[in-house]
């Protein structure tokens, strides 16, 4: 007996890449479960911020789906309003981490375009080769609209992005026309294909995204299209912090700052990672080793 694929692939913490062949559209669908609960449990987030962070986590994973890169891809929002910072990162190995910081009461709903001096940055970083960063002022209300706007401004290909999150799951769907010769869509015989696929997707509600098995969701939306599914990739919570990185950060503070902190803290500097709660302790001997090391031996800082 042949088992349907639906039962073999885990429902959560999986990234699916697919292609709507006739329409010439490629897509990514990601559904985070345990990885998202791990991230959201790190702070007592108000619901509206938790959902926005969940959407950002799903989006960071989606953005890794259609590009080849090494290192990490991050999505970052900052403002001078009550939402100070929201950061979501996914590595090329599918390791996710994220955090948000806020001050005072957050409005409900939390609309990004109401935040003063709001900006969004998308960064692709490699530990040795430096990074590429695109920064835009935010004029969109939602995380999905902000990323769509970013694609419109900085890339030639449009993208349609849908995101949904609650306390349990974070789900994202991204569609892009496949580039053909000369920048046209690959489906040149089907000029309306992109509009047709967008229209099929427009009916999708957050509750349906959160409550439907990924493959069933694709079938429901695109059963009239030819859907080709690629091998799914697992994603999981994971942090990229290390003692070496913390050491590099400490060294950048300078000798005076490090020595005065050691004096105040009974000879120990403790650094706790905000993403994963890992503890790194440096005593006077460790600090002396750090400060006397030749920075050129450790190209830990990005250009
Ligand atoms: Zn960490």
CSV table of C-alpha atoms and ligand atoms in Angstrom, one decimal:
chain,number,residue,atom,x,y,z
A,1,UNK,CA,0.0,0.0,0.0
A,2,UNK,CA,1.3,3.4,-0.9
A,3,UNK,CA,1.1,5.9,2.0
A,4,UNK,CA,0.0,9.4,0.9
A,5,UNK,CA,2.9,12.0,1.3
A,6,UNK,CA,0.6,14.0,3.5
A,7,UNK,CA,1.2,11.6,6.4
A,8,UNK,CA,4.9,11.3,6.0
A,9,UNK,CA,5.9,15.0,6.1
A,10,UNK,CA,5.5,16.7,9.5
A,11,UNK,CA,2.8,19.4,9.5
A,12,UNK,CA,4.8,22.0,11.4
A,13,UNK,CA,8.3,23.4,11.2
A,14,UNK,CA,8.5,22.6,7.5
A,15,UNK,CA,9.2,24.8,4.5
A,16,UNK,CA,7.6,23.8,1.2
A,17,UNK,CA,8.7,25.1,-2.1
A,18,UNK,CA,6.4,24.6,-5.1
A,19,UNK,CA,5.7,25.7,-8.6
A,20,UNK,CA,2.5,26.4,-10.4
A,21,UNK,CA,3.8,25.2,-13.7
A,22,UNK,CA,1.1,26.3,-16.1
A,23,UNK,CA,1.0,29.8,-14.5
A,24,UNK,CA,4.8,30.2,-14.4
A,25,UNK,CA,4.7,31.1,-10.7
A,26,UNK,CA,6.9,29.8,-7.9
A,27,UNK,CA,5.9,29.7,-4.3
A,28,UNK,CA,7.0,29.0,-0.7
A,29,UNK,CA,4.8,27.9,2.1
A,30,UNK,CA,6.1,27.7,5.7
A,31,UNK,CA,4.4,26.6,8.8
A,32,UNK,CA,6.1,27.1,12.2
A,33,UNK,CA,4.9,25.2,15.3
A,34,UNK,CA,7.4,24.3,18.0
A,35,UNK,CA,10.1,26.6,16.6
A,36,UNK,CA,7.7,29.5,16.9
A,37,UNK,CA,6.5,28.6,20.4
A,38,UNK,CA,10.1,28.4,21.5
A,39,UNK,CA,10.8,31.9,20.2
A,40,UNK,CA,7.5,33.5,21.5
A,41,UNK,CA,8.0,32.0,25.0
A,42,UNK,CA,11.2,34.0,25.6
A,43,UNK,CA,9.3,37.1,26.6
A,44,UNK,CA,5.8,37.9,27.9
A,45,UNK,CA,4.7,39.5,24.6
A,46,UNK,CA,1.4,41.3,24.3
A,47,UNK,CA,-0.8,39.3,21.9
A,48,UNK,CA,-0.7,41.8,19.1
A,49,UNK,CA,3.1,42.0,19.2
A,50,UNK,CA,3.4,38.3,19.5
A,51,UNK,CA,1.4,37.8,16.3
A,52,UNK,CA,3.4,40.4,14.5
A,53,UNK,CA,6.7,38.7,15.6
A,54,UNK,CA,5.2,35.4,14.4
A,55,UNK,CA,4.4,36.8,11.0
A,56,UNK,CA,8.0,38.2,10.8
A,57,UNK,CA,9.4,34.8,11.7
A,58,UNK,CA,7.4,33.1,9.0
A,59,UNK,CA,8.4,35.9,6.6
A,60,UNK,CA,12.1,35.5,7.3
A,61,UNK,CA,11.8,31.7,6.5
A,62,UNK,CA,9.8,32.5,3.3
A,63,UNK,CA,12.5,34.9,2.1
A,64,UNK,CA,15.1,32.1,2.3
A,65,UNK,CA,13.0,29.8,0.1
A,66,UNK,CA,13.8,31.2,-3.3
A,67,UNK,CA,17.4,32.4,-3.0
A,68,UNK,CA,20.7,30.7,-2.7
A,69,UNK,CA,22.8,32.1,0.1
A,70,UNK,CA,25.1,31.1,2.9
A,71,UNK,CA,24.7,32.6,6.4
A,72,UNK,CA,21.6,34.3,7.7
A,73,UNK,CA,18.8,36.3,6.4
A,74,UNK,CA,17.1,38.8,8.9
A,75,UNK,CA,14.1,41.0,8.8
A,76,UNK,CA,14.2,43.9,11.2
A,77,UNK,CA,11.8,46.6,12.1
A,78,UNK,CA,12.6,49.7,14.3
A,79,UNK,CA,10.7,52.7,15.3
A,80,UNK,CA,10.6,55.6,17.8
A,81,UNK,CA,7.1,54.4,18.9
A,82,UNK,CA,6.1,51.8,21.5
A,83,UNK,CA,7.4,49.0,19.3
A,84,UNK,CA,11.1,49.7,19.5
A,85,UNK,CA,12.5,46.6,17.7
A,86,UNK,CA,11.4,43.5,16.0
A,87,UNK,CA,14.0,41.1,14.7
A,88,UNK,CA,13.5,37.8,12.8
A,89,UNK,CA,16.3,35.7,11.4
A,90,UNK,CA,16.5,32.4,9.4
A,91,UNK,CA,19.8,30.8,8.4
A,92,UNK,CA,20.6,28.8,5.3
A,93,UNK,CA,20.2,25.7,7.5
A,94,UNK,CA,16.7,26.7,8.5
A,95,UNK,CA,17.6,27.8,12.0
A,96,UNK,CA,15.2,30.5,13.3
A,97,UNK,CA,15.5,33.0,16.1
A,98,UNK,CA,13.7,36.2,16.9
A,99,UNK,CA,13.0,38.9,19.4
A,100,UNK,CA,10.9,42.0,19.9
A,101,UNK,CA,11.3,45.0,22.3
A,102,UNK,CA,8.5,47.3,23.3
A,103,UNK,CA,7.8,50.2,25.7
A,104,UNK,CA,4.6,51.0,27.5
A,105,UNK,CA,1.2,50.1,26.0
A,106,UNK,CA,0.9,48.9,22.5
A,107,UNK,CA,-2.1,49.9,20.4
A,108,UNK,CA,-4.6,47.3,19.2
A,109,UNK,CA,-4.4,46.6,16.4
A,110,UNK,CA,-0.7,47.2,16.1
A,111,UNK,CA,-0.4,49.0,12.7
A,112,UNK,CA,3.2,49.5,11.5
A,113,UNK,CA,2.4,52.7,9.6
A,114,UNK,CA,1.2,54.4,12.8
A,115,UNK,CA,4.7,54.0,14.3
A,116,UNK,CA,6.9,57.2,14.2
A,117,UNK,CA,10.1,57.0,12.2
A,118,UNK,CA,9.5,53.3,11.4
A,119,UNK,CA,12.0,51.5,9.2
A,120,UNK,CA,12.5,48.0,7.9
A,121,UNK,CA,15.8,46.3,7.0
A,122,UNK,CA,16.4,43.1,5.2
A,123,UNK,CA,19.9,41.8,5.7
A,124,UNK,CA,21.8,38.8,4.3
A,125,UNK,CA,24.9,38.3,6.3
A,126,UNK,CA,27.8,35.9,6.1
A,127,UNK,CA,30.2,35.6,9.1
A,128,UNK,CA,33.3,36.2,7.0
A,129,UNK,CA,32.2,37.7,3.7
A,130,UNK,CA,30.2,40.6,5.2
A,131,UNK,CA,26.7,41.5,4.5
A,132,UNK,CA,24.2,43.0,2.1
A,133,UNK,CA,21.5,45.2,3.6
A,134,UNK,CA,18.4,47.0,2.1
A,135,UNK,CA,16.7,49.6,4.3
A,136,UNK,CA,13.4,51.3,3.6
A,137,UNK,CA,11.1,53.7,5.5
A,138,UNK,CA,7.9,52.0,6.4
A,139,UNK,CA,4.7,53.2,4.9
A,140,UNK,CA,2.8,49.9,5.1
A,141,UNK,CA,0.6,48.7,7.9
A,142,UNK,CA,1.4,45.0,8.0
A,143,UNK,CA,4.6,43.0,7.8
A,144,UNK,CA,3.4,41.3,4.5
A,145,UNK,CA,2.6,44.7,2.9
A,146,UNK,CA,6.0,46.1,4.0
A,147,UNK,CA,7.9,43.2,2.3
A,148,UNK,CA,5.8,43.4,-0.8
A,149,UNK,CA,6.5,47.1,-1.0
A,150,UNK,CA,10.2,46.4,-0.5
A,151,UNK,CA,10.2,43.9,-3.4
A,152,UNK,CA,8.4,46.4,-5.6
A,153,UNK,CA,11.0,49.1,-4.9
A,154,UNK,CA,14.2,47.1,-5.0
A,155,UNK,CA,13.6,44.1,-7.2
A,156,UNK,CA,12.2,43.6,-10.6
A,157,UNK,CA,10.0,40.7,-9.6
A,158,UNK,CA,6.7,41.4,-7.7
A,159,UNK,CA,5.8,39.2,-4.8
A,160,UNK,CA,2.6,38.4,-3.1
A,161,UNK,CA,3.0,37.6,0.6
A,162,UNK,CA,0.4,36.3,3.1
A,163,UNK,CA,1.2,35.9,6.8
A,164,UNK,CA,-0.7,34.7,9.8
A,165,UNK,CA,0.3,33.9,13.4
A,166,UNK,CA,-1.2,33.2,16.8
A,167,UNK,CA,0.2,31.7,20.0
A,168,UNK,CA,0.6,28.3,18.5
A,169,UNK,CA,1.6,28.7,14.9
A,170,UNK,CA,3.1,31.1,12.4
A,171,UNK,CA,2.3,30.5,8.7
A,172,UNK,CA,3.5,32.3,5.6
A,173,UNK,CA,2.8,32.0,1.8
A,174,UNK,CA,4.9,33.8,-0.8
A,175,UNK,CA,4.3,33.8,-4.6
A,176,UNK,CA,6.5,35.2,-7.3
A,177,UNK,CA,6.3,35.0,-11.1
A,178,UNK,CA,9.2,33.0,-12.6
A,179,UNK,CA,11.4,35.3,-14.6
A,180,UNK,CA,11.7,34.3,-18.2
A,181,UNK,CA,13.9,35.6,-21.1
A,182,UNK,CA,14.2,39.4,-21.1
A,183,UNK,CA,12.5,39.8,-17.7
A,184,UNK,CA,9.1,38.7,-18.8
A,185,UNK,CA,7.1,36.1,-17.0
A,186,UNK,CA,7.9,32.5,-18.1
A,187,UNK,CA,4.2,32.1,-18.8
A,188,UNK,CA,4.1,34.4,-21.7
A,189,UNK,CA,1.3,32.5,-23.4
A,190,UNK,CA,-0.7,33.0,-20.3
A,191,UNK,CA,-0.5,36.8,-19.7
A,192,UNK,CA,-3.2,36.7,-17.0
A,193,UNK,CA,-1.6,33.9,-15.1
A,194,UNK,CA,0.0,36.1,-12.4
A,195,UNK,CA,-3.3,38.0,-11.9
A,196,UNK,CA,-5.2,34.7,-11.8
A,197,UNK,CA,-2.9,33.2,-9.1
A,198,UNK,CA,-3.1,36.5,-7.1
A,199,UNK,CA,-6.9,36.3,-7.3
A,200,UNK,CA,-7.0,32.7,-6.1
A,201,UNK,CA,-4.8,33.7,-3.2
A,202,UNK,CA,-6.7,36.8,-2.3
A,203,UNK,CA,-9.6,34.8,-0.8
A,204,UNK,CA,-7.3,33.2,1.9
A,205,UNK,CA,-8.2,34.1,5.5
A,206,UNK,CA,-5.7,34.0,8.4
A,207,UNK,CA,-7.8,31.3,10.2
A,208,UNK,CA,-7.7,29.1,7.1
A,209,UNK,CA,-3.9,29.5,6.8
A,210,UNK,CA,-3.5,28.6,10.5
A,211,UNK,CA,-6.0,25.7,10.5
A,212,UNK,CA,-5.2,23.9,7.3
A,213,UNK,CA,-2.5,21.3,6.5
A,214,UNK,CA,0.0,22.9,4.2
A,215,UNK,CA,-0.5,20.5,1.3
A,216,UNK,CA,-4.2,20.6,1.6
A,217,UNK,CA,-4.0,24.4,1.6
A,218,UNK,CA,-2.1,24.4,-1.7
A,219,UNK,CA,-4.6,21.9,-3.1
A,220,UNK,CA,-7.5,24.0,-2.0
A,221,UNK,CA,-6.1,27.2,-3.5
A,222,UNK,CA,-4.6,25.9,-6.7
A,223,UNK,CA,-6.4,22.7,-7.6
A,224,UNK,CA,-7.0,24.1,-11.1
A,225,UNK,CA,-3.3,24.7,-11.6
A,226,UNK,CA,-0.5,22.2,-12.0
A,227,UNK,CA,1.3,22.2,-8.7
A,228,UNK,CA,4.7,20.8,-8.5
A,229,UNK,CA,6.0,20.3,-4.9
A,230,UNK,CA,9.7,20.1,-4.1
A,231,UNK,CA,11.3,18.2,-1.3
A,232,UNK,CA,10.2,19.9,2.0
A,233,UNK,CA,12.9,21.4,4.2
A,234,UNK,CA,12.8,21.3,8.0
A,235,UNK,CA,13.2,24.4,10.0
A,236,UNK,CA,13.8,24.7,13.8
A,237,UNK,CA,14.6,27.1,16.5
A,238,UNK,CA,18.3,27.7,16.7
A,239,UNK,CA,20.7,30.4,17.9
A,240,UNK,CA,24.0,31.5,16.2
A,241,UNK,CA,25.5,33.0,19.4
A,242,UNK,CA,28.9,31.7,20.6
A,243,UNK,CA,31.5,32.5,23.2
A,244,UNK,CA,33.7,33.8,20.5
A,245,UNK,CA,31.1,36.3,19.2
A,246,UNK,CA,30.3,37.5,22.8
A,247,UNK,CA,34.1,37.9,23.3
A,248,UNK,CA,34.3,40.1,20.1
A,249,UNK,CA,31.4,42.2,21.3
A,250,UNK,CA,33.1,42.6,24.8
A,251,UNK,CA,36.4,43.5,23.3
A,252,UNK,CA,34.8,46.3,21.2
A,253,UNK,CA,33.7,48.0,24.5
A,254,UNK,CA,37.4,48.6,25.3
A,255,UNK,CA,39.6,47.9,28.3
A,256,UNK,CA,38.3,50.7,30.6
A,257,UNK,CA,34.7,49.6,30.3
A,258,UNK,CA,35.5,45.9,30.7
A,259,UNK,CA,37.7,46.6,33.8
A,260,UNK,CA,35.1,48.8,35.5
A,261,UNK,CA,32.4,46.2,34.8
A,262,UNK,CA,34.6,43.5,36.4
A,263,UNK,CA,35.1,45.7,39.5
A,264,UNK,CA,31.3,46.3,39.8
A,265,UNK,CA,30.4,42.6,39.3
A,266,UNK,CA,32.9,40.9,41.7
A,267,UNK,CA,35.3,39.9,39.0
A,268,UNK,CA,32.9,38.3,36.5
A,269,UNK,CA,31.1,39.5,33.5
A,270,UNK,CA,28.0,37.5,32.6
A,271,UNK,CA,26.4,37.9,29.2
A,272,UNK,CA,23.0,36.1,28.7
A,273,UNK,CA,21.9,35.7,25.1
A,274,UNK,CA,18.5,37.3,24.6
A,275,UNK,CA,17.5,34.8,21.9
A,276,UNK,CA,18.3,31.5,23.5
A,277,UNK,CA,19.2,32.4,27.2
A,278,UNK,CA,22.7,30.8,26.8
A,279,UNK,CA,25.1,32.2,29.6
A,280,UNK,CA,28.6,33.3,28.9
A,281,UNK,CA,30.9,34.2,31.8
A,282,UNK,CA,34.2,36.0,31.5
A,283,UNK,CA,36.5,36.4,34.5
A,284,UNK,CA,39.6,38.6,34.8
A,285,UNK,CA,41.8,36.0,33.2
A,286,UNK,CA,39.4,35.6,30.3
A,287,UNK,CA,39.1,39.4,29.9
A,288,UNK,CA,42.9,39.8,29.8
A,289,UNK,CA,43.1,37.1,27.1
A,290,UNK,CA,40.4,38.9,25.1
A,291,UNK,CA,42.0,42.3,25.4
A,292,UNK,CA,45.5,41.2,24.5
A,293,UNK,CA,44.3,39.2,21.5
A,294,UNK,CA,45.1,40.6,18.1
A,295,UNK,CA,41.8,41.7,16.5
A,296,UNK,CA,43.1,41.0,13.0
A,297,UNK,CA,43.2,37.2,13.9
A,298,UNK,CA,39.5,37.2,14.4
A,299,UNK,CA,37.6,38.8,11.5
A,300,UNK,CA,34.4,38.6,13.6
A,301,UNK,CA,33.1,42.1,12.8
A,302,UNK,CA,31.2,42.7,9.6
A,303,UNK,CA,32.2,45.3,7.1
B,1,LIG,ZN1,21.9,32.5,21.7
